[in-house]
XYZ file of C-alpha atoms in Angstrom:
147
model
C -24.249 -96.100 31.563
C -21.925 -95.770 28.532
C -24.934 -95.418 26.254
C -26.393 -92.545 28.311
C -23.000 -90.751 28.398
C -22.533 -91.188 24.641
C -26.054 -89.915 24.030
C -25.388 -86.806 26.168
C -22.259 -86.111 24.118
C -23.910 -86.785 20.766
C -27.266 -85.018 21.297
C -25.930 -81.424 21.494
C -23.984 -81.963 18.275
C -27.133 -83.101 16.500
C -29.056 -80.090 17.839
C -26.344 -77.659 16.696
C -26.173 -79.260 13.252
C -29.974 -79.156 12.878
C -30.042 -75.473 13.873
C -27.249 -74.623 11.422
C -29.121 -76.336 8.592
C -32.419 -74.665 9.498
C -30.897 -71.182 9.723
C -28.522 -71.464 6.751
C -29.384 -69.255 3.788
C -31.069 -70.968 0.872
C -28.843 -71.849 -2.070
C -28.157 -68.690 -3.991
C -29.429 -66.505 -1.139
C -27.643 -63.446 0.197
C -25.575 -63.959 3.339
C -26.501 -61.775 6.328
C -23.819 -59.216 7.152
C -22.799 -55.628 6.446
C -22.818 -54.226 2.916
C -21.881 -50.942 1.296
C -24.321 -49.720 -1.367
C -22.575 -48.415 -4.506
C -24.890 -46.146 -6.525
C -24.768 -42.822 -8.372
C -28.172 -41.851 -6.930
C -27.018 -39.630 -4.057
C -23.407 -38.507 -4.482
C -23.565 -36.690 -1.123
C -23.968 -39.918 0.874
C -22.887 -43.493 0.846
C -25.160 -46.059 2.429
C -24.432 -49.012 4.683
C -26.851 -51.902 4.896
C -26.900 -54.100 7.972
C -28.607 -57.250 6.681
C -30.041 -59.728 9.191
C -32.625 -62.541 9.128
C -36.198 -61.286 9.516
C -37.720 -61.555 12.993
C -39.734 -63.644 13.377
C -37.740 -65.879 11.077
C -39.443 -66.043 7.695
C -37.957 -68.183 4.919
C -36.392 -66.143 2.095
C -36.661 -62.887 4.065
C -33.892 -60.513 5.174
C -34.235 -57.361 7.257
C -32.257 -54.372 5.951
C -31.266 -51.439 8.130
C -29.992 -48.625 5.894
C -27.640 -46.063 7.469
C -26.323 -43.018 5.575
C -22.742 -41.779 5.767
C -22.419 -38.973 6.687
C -25.641 -39.066 8.639
C -26.543 -35.379 8.253
C -29.670 -34.643 6.213
C -30.356 -38.244 5.224
C -32.960 -40.440 6.901
C -32.043 -44.023 7.937
C -34.536 -46.745 7.034
C -35.585 -50.300 7.896
C -37.347 -52.703 5.567
C -37.738 -56.393 4.790
C -36.406 -57.825 1.531
C -38.077 -60.939 0.137
C -36.437 -63.473 -2.187
C -38.349 -64.770 -5.209
C -36.945 -66.239 -8.424
C -33.361 -65.421 -7.415
C -34.047 -61.711 -6.715
C -34.639 -59.770 -3.542
C -37.262 -57.011 -3.551
C -37.719 -54.360 -0.884
C -40.002 -51.286 -0.787
C -39.347 -48.138 1.246
C -41.275 -44.894 1.634
C -38.513 -42.284 1.923
C -39.337 -38.867 3.371
C -36.224 -37.468 1.649
C -36.090 -39.594 -1.503
C -36.033 -36.598 -3.882
C -33.038 -34.473 -2.907
C -33.346 -30.897 -4.107
C -30.801 -28.121 -3.460
C -32.222 -26.881 -0.148
C -35.172 -29.209 0.537
C -36.332 -32.808 0.138
C -39.481 -34.457 -1.170
C -40.877 -37.936 -0.452
C -40.539 -40.936 -2.745
C -41.560 -44.571 -2.855
C -38.466 -46.648 -3.626
C -38.479 -50.255 -4.771
C -35.119 -52.009 -4.627
C -34.562 -55.194 -6.619
C -31.273 -57.118 -6.765
C -29.828 -60.443 -7.804
C -29.212 -62.701 -4.807
C -25.887 -63.966 -6.216
C -24.297 -61.025 -8.059
C -25.712 -58.454 -5.582
C -26.388 -56.066 -8.476
C -29.717 -54.410 -9.090
C -31.662 -51.207 -9.417
C -33.876 -48.939 -7.378
C -36.995 -47.490 -8.944
C -37.964 -44.237 -7.233
C -41.502 -42.925 -7.779
C -42.419 -39.425 -6.601
C -45.452 -37.104 -6.807
C -43.413 -33.911 -7.363
C -39.908 -33.055 -8.505
C -37.549 -30.252 -7.533
C -38.553 -26.677 -8.349
C -42.176 -27.555 -8.997
C -41.354 -30.176 -11.635
C -43.986 -32.870 -12.169
C -43.770 -36.202 -10.444
C -42.370 -39.242 -12.131
C -40.111 -42.237 -11.820
C -36.332 -42.441 -11.836
C -34.287 -45.638 -11.921
C -30.755 -45.961 -10.562
C -28.362 -48.938 -10.637
C -26.686 -50.170 -7.485
C -24.423 -52.938 -6.285
C -23.718 -54.305 -2.835
C -20.243 -54.999 -1.514
C -19.918 -57.079 1.657
C -17.389 -55.965 4.267
């Protein structure tokens, strides 16, 4: 009887420990949570990232929900970031990635950042620029600050 009671007390602890180990971020991986994106790219908005594990759970994958502040005239986004060689990479097709004075143009943005320092860059590729300018690529630095 004592053995069964001890097993009932011990078994949940083992299950909780196993789950914590299985769901813990890999060494050097970003911790899920809320982050502010610091970048000179769009001085009219700051961005908040809500970073969660991917669903279904995929090793070395985080889901990013980007929310602009203020929300007016900026489009929120969702994307998965994948960890490889100590860097996360995430691609987003932005309907408003090129911000002109009174209109917006689409861009394809690839974010890449260091999993430890949380510093990186976004490479924005677009087919057309403001005022009829040709398409091209622009690169902006960014850093993430957890709060």
